[in-house]
GROMACS .gro file of C-alpha atoms in nm:
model
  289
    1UNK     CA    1  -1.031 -16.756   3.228
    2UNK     CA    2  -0.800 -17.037   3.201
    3UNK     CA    3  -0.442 -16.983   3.258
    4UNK     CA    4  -0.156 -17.058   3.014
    5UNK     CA    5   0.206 -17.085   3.097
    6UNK     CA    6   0.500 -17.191   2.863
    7UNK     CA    7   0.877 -17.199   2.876
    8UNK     CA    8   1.160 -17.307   2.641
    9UNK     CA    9   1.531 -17.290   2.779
   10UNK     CA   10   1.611 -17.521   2.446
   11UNK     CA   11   1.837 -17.649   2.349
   12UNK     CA   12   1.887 -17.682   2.707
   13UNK     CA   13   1.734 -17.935   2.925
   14UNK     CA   14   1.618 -17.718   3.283
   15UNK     CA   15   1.461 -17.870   3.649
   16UNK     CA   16   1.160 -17.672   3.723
   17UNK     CA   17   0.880 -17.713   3.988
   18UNK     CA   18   0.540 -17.590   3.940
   19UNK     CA   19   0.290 -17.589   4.198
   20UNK     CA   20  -0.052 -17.580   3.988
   21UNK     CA   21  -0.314 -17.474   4.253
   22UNK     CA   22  -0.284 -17.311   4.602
   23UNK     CA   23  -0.321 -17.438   4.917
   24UNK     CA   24  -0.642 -17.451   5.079
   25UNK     CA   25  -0.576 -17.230   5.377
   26UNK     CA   26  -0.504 -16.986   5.154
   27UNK     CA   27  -0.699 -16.639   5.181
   28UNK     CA   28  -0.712 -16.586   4.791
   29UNK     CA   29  -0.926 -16.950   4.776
   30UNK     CA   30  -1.233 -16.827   4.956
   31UNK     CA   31  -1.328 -16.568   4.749
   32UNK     CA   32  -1.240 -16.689   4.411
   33UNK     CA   33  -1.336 -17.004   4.224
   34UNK     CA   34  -1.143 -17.337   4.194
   35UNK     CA   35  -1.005 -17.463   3.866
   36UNK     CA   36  -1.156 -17.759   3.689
   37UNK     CA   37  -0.832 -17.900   3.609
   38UNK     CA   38  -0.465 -17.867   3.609
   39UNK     CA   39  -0.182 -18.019   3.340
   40UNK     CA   40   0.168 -18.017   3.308
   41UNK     CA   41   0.395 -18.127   3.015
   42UNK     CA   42   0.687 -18.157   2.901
   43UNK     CA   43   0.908 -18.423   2.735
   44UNK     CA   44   1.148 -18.699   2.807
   45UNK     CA   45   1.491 -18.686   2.656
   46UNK     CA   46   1.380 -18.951   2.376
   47UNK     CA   47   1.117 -18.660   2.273
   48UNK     CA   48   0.847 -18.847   2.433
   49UNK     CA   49   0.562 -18.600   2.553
   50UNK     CA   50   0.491 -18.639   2.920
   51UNK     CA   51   0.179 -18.498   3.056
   52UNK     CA   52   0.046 -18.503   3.449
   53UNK     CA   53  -0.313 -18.391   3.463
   54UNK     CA   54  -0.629 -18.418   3.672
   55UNK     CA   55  -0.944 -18.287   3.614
   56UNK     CA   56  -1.064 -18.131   3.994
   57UNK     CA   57  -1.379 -18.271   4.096
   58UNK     CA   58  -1.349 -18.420   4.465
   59UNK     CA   59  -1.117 -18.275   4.758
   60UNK     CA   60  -0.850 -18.541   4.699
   61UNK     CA   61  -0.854 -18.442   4.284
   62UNK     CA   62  -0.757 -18.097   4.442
   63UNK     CA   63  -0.482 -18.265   4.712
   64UNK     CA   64  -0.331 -18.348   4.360
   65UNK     CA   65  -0.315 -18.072   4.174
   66UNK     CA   66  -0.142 -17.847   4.483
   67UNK     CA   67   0.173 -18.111   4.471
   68UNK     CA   68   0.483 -17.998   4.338
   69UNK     CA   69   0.507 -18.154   4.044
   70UNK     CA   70   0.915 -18.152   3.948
   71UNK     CA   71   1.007 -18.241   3.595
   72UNK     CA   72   1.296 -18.179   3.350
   73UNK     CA   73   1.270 -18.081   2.987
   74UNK     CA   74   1.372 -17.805   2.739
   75UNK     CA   75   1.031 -17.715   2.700
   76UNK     CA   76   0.743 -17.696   2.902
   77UNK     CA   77   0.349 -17.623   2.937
   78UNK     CA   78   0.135 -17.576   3.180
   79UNK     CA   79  -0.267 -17.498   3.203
   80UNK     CA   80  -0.478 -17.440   3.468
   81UNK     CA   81  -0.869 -17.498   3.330
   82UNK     CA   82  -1.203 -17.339   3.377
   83UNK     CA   83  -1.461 -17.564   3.157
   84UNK     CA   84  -1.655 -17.386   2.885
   85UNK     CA   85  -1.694 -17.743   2.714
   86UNK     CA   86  -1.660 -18.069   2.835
   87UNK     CA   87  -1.700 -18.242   3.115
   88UNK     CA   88  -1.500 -18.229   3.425
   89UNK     CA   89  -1.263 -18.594   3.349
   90UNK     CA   90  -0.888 -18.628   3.252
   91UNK     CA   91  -1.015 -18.648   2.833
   92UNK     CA   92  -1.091 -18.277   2.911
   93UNK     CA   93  -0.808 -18.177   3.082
   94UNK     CA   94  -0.524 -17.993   2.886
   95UNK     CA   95  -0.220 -18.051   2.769
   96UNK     CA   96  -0.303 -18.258   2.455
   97UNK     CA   97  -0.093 -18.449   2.298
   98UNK     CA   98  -0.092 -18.502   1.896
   99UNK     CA   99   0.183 -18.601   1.639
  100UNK     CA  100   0.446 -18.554   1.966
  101UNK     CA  101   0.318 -18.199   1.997
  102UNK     CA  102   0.192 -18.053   2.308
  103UNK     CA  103  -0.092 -17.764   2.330
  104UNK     CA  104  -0.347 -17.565   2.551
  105UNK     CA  105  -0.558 -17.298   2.457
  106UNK     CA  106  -0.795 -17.016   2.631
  107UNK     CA  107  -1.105 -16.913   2.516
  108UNK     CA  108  -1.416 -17.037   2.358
  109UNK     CA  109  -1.522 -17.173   1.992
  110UNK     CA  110  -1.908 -17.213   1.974
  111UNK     CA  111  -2.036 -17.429   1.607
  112UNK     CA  112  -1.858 -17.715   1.686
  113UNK     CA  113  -2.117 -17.899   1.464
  114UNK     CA  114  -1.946 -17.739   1.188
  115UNK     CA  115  -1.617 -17.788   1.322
  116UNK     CA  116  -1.659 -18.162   1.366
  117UNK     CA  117  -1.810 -18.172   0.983
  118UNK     CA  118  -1.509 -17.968   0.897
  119UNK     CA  119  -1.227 -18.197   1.046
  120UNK     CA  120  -1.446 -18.501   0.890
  121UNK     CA  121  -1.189 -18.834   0.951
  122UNK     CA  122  -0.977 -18.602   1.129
  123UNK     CA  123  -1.289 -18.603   1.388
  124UNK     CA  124  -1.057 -18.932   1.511
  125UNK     CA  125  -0.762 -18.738   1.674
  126UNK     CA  126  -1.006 -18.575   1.926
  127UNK     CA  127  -1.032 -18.825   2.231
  128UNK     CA  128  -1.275 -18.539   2.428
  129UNK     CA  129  -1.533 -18.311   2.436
  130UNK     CA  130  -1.388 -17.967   2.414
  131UNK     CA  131  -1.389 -17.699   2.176
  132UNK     CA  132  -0.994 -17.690   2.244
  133UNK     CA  133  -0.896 -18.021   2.143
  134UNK     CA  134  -1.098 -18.016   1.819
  135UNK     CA  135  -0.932 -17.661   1.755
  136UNK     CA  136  -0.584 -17.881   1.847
  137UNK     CA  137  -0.712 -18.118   1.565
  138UNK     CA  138  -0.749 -17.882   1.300
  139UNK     CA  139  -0.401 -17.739   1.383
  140UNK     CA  140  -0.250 -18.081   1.348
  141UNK     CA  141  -0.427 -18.177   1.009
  142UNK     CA  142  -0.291 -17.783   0.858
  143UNK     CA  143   0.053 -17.891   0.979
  144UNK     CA  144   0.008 -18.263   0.814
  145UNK     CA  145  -0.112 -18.078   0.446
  146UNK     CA  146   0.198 -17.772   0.504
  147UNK     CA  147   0.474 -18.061   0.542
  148UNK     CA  148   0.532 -18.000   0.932
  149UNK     CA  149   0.563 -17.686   0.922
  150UNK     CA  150   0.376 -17.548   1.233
  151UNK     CA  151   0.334 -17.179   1.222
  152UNK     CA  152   0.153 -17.245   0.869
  153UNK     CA  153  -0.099 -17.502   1.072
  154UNK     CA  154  -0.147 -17.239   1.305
  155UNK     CA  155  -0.213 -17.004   1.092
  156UNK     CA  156  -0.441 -17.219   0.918
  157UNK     CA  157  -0.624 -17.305   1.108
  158UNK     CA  158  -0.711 -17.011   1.329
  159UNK     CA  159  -0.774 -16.818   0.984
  160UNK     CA  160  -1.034 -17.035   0.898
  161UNK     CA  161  -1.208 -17.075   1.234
  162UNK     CA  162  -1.189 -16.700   1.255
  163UNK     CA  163  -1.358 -16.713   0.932
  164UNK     CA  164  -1.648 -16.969   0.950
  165UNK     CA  165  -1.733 -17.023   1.350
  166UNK     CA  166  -1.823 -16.796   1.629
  167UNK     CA  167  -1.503 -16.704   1.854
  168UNK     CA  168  -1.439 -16.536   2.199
  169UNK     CA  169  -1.075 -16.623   2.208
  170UNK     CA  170  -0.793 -16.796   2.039
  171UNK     CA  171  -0.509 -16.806   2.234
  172UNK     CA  172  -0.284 -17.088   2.225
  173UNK     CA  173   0.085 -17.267   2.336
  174UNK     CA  174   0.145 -17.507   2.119
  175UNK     CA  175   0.550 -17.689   2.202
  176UNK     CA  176   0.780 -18.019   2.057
  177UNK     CA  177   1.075 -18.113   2.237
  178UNK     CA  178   1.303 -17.798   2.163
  179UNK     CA  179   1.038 -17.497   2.009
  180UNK     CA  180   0.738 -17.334   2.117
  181UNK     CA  181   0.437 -17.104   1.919
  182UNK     CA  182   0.228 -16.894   2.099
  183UNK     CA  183  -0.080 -16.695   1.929
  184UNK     CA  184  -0.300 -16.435   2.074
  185UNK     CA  185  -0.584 -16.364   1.871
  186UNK     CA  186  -0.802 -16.139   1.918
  187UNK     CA  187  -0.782 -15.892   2.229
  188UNK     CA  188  -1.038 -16.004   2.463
  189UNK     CA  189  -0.758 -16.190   2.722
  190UNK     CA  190  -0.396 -16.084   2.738
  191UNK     CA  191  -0.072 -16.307   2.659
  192UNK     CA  192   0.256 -16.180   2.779
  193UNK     CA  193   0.616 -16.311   2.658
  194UNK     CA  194   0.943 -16.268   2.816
  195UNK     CA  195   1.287 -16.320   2.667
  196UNK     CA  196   1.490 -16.341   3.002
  197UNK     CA  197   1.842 -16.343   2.970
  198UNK     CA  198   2.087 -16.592   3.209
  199UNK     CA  199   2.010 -16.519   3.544
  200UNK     CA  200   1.724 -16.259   3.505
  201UNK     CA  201   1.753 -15.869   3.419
  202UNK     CA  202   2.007 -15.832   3.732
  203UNK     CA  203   2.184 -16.186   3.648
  204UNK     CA  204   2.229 -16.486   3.873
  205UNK     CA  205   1.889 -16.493   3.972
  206UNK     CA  206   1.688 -16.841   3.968
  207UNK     CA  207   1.358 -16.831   3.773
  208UNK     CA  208   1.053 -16.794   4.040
  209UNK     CA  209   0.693 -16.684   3.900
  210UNK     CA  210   0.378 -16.636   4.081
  211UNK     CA  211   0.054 -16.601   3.920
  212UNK     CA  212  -0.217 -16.408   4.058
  213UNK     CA  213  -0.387 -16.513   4.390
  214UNK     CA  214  -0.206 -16.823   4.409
  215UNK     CA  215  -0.285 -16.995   4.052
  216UNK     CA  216   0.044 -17.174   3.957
  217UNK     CA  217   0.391 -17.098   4.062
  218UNK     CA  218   0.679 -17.218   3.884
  219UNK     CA  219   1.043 -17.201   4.027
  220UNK     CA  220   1.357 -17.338   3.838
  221UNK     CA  221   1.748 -17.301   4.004
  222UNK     CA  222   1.881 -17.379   3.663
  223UNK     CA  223   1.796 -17.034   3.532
  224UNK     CA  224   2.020 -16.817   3.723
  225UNK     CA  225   2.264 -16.987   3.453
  226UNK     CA  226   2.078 -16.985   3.149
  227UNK     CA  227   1.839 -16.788   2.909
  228UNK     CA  228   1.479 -16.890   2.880
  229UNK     CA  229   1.153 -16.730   2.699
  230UNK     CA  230   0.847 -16.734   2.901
  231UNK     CA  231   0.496 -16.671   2.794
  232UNK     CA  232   0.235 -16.666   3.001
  233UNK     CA  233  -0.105 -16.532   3.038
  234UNK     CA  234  -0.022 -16.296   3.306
  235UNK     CA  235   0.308 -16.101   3.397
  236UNK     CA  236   0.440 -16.316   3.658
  237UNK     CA  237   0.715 -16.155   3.839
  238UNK     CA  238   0.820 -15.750   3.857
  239UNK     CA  239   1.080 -15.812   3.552
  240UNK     CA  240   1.022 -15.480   3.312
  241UNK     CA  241   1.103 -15.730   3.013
  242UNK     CA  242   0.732 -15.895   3.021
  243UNK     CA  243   0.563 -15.762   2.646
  244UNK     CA  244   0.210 -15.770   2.573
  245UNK     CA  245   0.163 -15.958   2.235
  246UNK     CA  246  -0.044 -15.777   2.015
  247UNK     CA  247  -0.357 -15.900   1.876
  248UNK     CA  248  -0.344 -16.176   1.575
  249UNK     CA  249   0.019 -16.218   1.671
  250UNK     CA  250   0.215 -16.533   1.623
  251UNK     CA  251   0.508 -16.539   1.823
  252UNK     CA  252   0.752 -16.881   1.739
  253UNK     CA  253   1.077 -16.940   1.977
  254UNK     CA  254   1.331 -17.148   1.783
  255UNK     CA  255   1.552 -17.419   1.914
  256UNK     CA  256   1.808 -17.186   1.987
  257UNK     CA  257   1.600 -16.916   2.148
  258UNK     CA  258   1.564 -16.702   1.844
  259UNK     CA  259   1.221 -16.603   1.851
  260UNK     CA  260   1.025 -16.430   1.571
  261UNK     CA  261   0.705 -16.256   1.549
  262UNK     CA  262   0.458 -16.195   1.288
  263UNK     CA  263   0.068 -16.076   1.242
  264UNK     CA  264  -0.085 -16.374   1.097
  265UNK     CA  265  -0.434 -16.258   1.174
  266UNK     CA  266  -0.476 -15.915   1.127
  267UNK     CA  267  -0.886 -15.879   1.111
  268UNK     CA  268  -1.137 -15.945   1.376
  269UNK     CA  269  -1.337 -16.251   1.399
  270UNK     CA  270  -1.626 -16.269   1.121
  271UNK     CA  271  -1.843 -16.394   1.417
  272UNK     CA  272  -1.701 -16.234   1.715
  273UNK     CA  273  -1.816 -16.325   2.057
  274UNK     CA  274  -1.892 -16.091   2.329
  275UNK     CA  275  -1.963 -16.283   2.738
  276UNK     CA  276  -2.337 -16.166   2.718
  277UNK     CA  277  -2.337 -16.435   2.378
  278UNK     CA  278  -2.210 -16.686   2.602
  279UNK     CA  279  -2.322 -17.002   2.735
  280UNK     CA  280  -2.333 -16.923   3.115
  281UNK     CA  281  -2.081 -17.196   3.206
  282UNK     CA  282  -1.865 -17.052   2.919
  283UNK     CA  283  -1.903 -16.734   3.041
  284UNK     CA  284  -1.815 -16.830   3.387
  285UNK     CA  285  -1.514 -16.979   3.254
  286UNK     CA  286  -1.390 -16.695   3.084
  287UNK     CA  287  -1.416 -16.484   3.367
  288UNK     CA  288  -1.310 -16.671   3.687
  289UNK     CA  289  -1.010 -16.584   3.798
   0.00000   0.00000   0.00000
């Protein structure tokens, strides 16, 4: 499945490093299968969303994406792809950036005939081919017709795709420049938050998470002096704090750290999904690792 990571430290500005991919000597490569692409972004102090992305395709694509890729920002997201739609080019590659908002999702949305027919002019925002960026689209338009108010585009939006299209999974990160919403909907992949207080649960500790068998690592010194939320599709250090989100939940991390959680969708899919309904290079994406 594709990997989601978000922080916020807002309304402080943090250094972190994340190292997207792992090395190719590494053990953990030669039994598992590479990424199709790797993003990063964040934003500039103006509020300017910055995104670094490559789509892997050739060995130097791959030379890329294992770079430490050092940026500063208050809020950050980072995605590590497996392609269930699209083709393997930077269009395809998440983060995407609309309105000066930043998302990536994980899962898969099949009828995006309807979807497309749905959006209608909003069609336009989607530069791609994925099922994710369309899904991105939708959000955006919800948040236009709610007067910028995001959770209610989220909501929106992944109501009425639950409602009218086949889903496997919803989960998204959607950040601006000082907040962050996260949704997990339904239960077929996990999403974890953290709420880590300065310096880590034993203080004056620097942030430094590893994902499973090498797939992104992120390391910030700034941390072992201030608070940050974290959410992430896998627990990514020993810290007892990590929390499962539940299913339909819609987690939203203010500008000040405050974050708040509700159940936005509380019912299943109408159309629900399983991997034998797949496409086989949908299903592959959902389940390599």
């Amino acid at each position: 499945m594709c990997r989601l990571f978000g922080l916020s430290s807002a309304p402080r500005r943090t250094r972190a490093t994340f190292w997207l991919l792992d090395a190719p000597d590494s053990l953990s490569r030669q039994s598992h299968q590479d990424p199709d692409g790797t993003g990063l972004g964040y934003f500039a102090p103006d509020g300017t969303p910055r995104i670094d992305k490559a789509p892997i395709a050739a060995f130097e694509d791959r030379a890329f994406a294992e770079d430490a890729r050092r940026a500063e920002s208050a809020t950050f997201l980072a995605h590590i792809r497996y392609a269930s739609t699209g083709g393997l080019d930077a269009r395809n590659t998440h983060p995407f950036a609309q309105d000066g908002r930043l998302f990536a999702h994980n899962g898969v949305i099949e009828g995006l005939d309807r979807l497309d027919a749905h959006l209608g002019a909003d069609r336009s925002l989607v530069t791609g081919d994925t099922d994710s960026e369309r899904f991105f689209a939708l959000i955006t338009r919800e948040i236009r017709e709610h007067g910028g108010d995001v959770g209610a585009g989220i909501r929106r939006a992944a109501g009425w795709i639950a409602a009218n299209l086949p889903v496997y999974a919803l989960n998204l990160i959607l950040v601006t420049p000082d907040e962050l919403w996260a949704l997990r909907y339904p239960d077929t992949h996990e999403l974890y938050v953290l709420e880590r207080p300065v310096g880590g649960p034993h203080g004056g500790r620097h942030l430094d998470h590893s994902g499973a068998r090498g797939r992104m690592r992120v390391h910030s010194a700034d941390l072992a002096g201030l608070p940050a939320v974290v959410v992430a599709s896998e627990r990514m250090d020993d810290n007892p704090g990590w929390r499962l989100m539940a299913p339909g939940e819609l987690l939203h991390v203010g500008p000040d750290l405050a974050t708040t959680a509700h159940t936005v969708l509380p019912d299943p899919p109408a159309h629900r999904l399983t991997l034998a309904d797949l496409r086989p290079e949908a299903a592959a994406s959902q389940k390599a690792a």
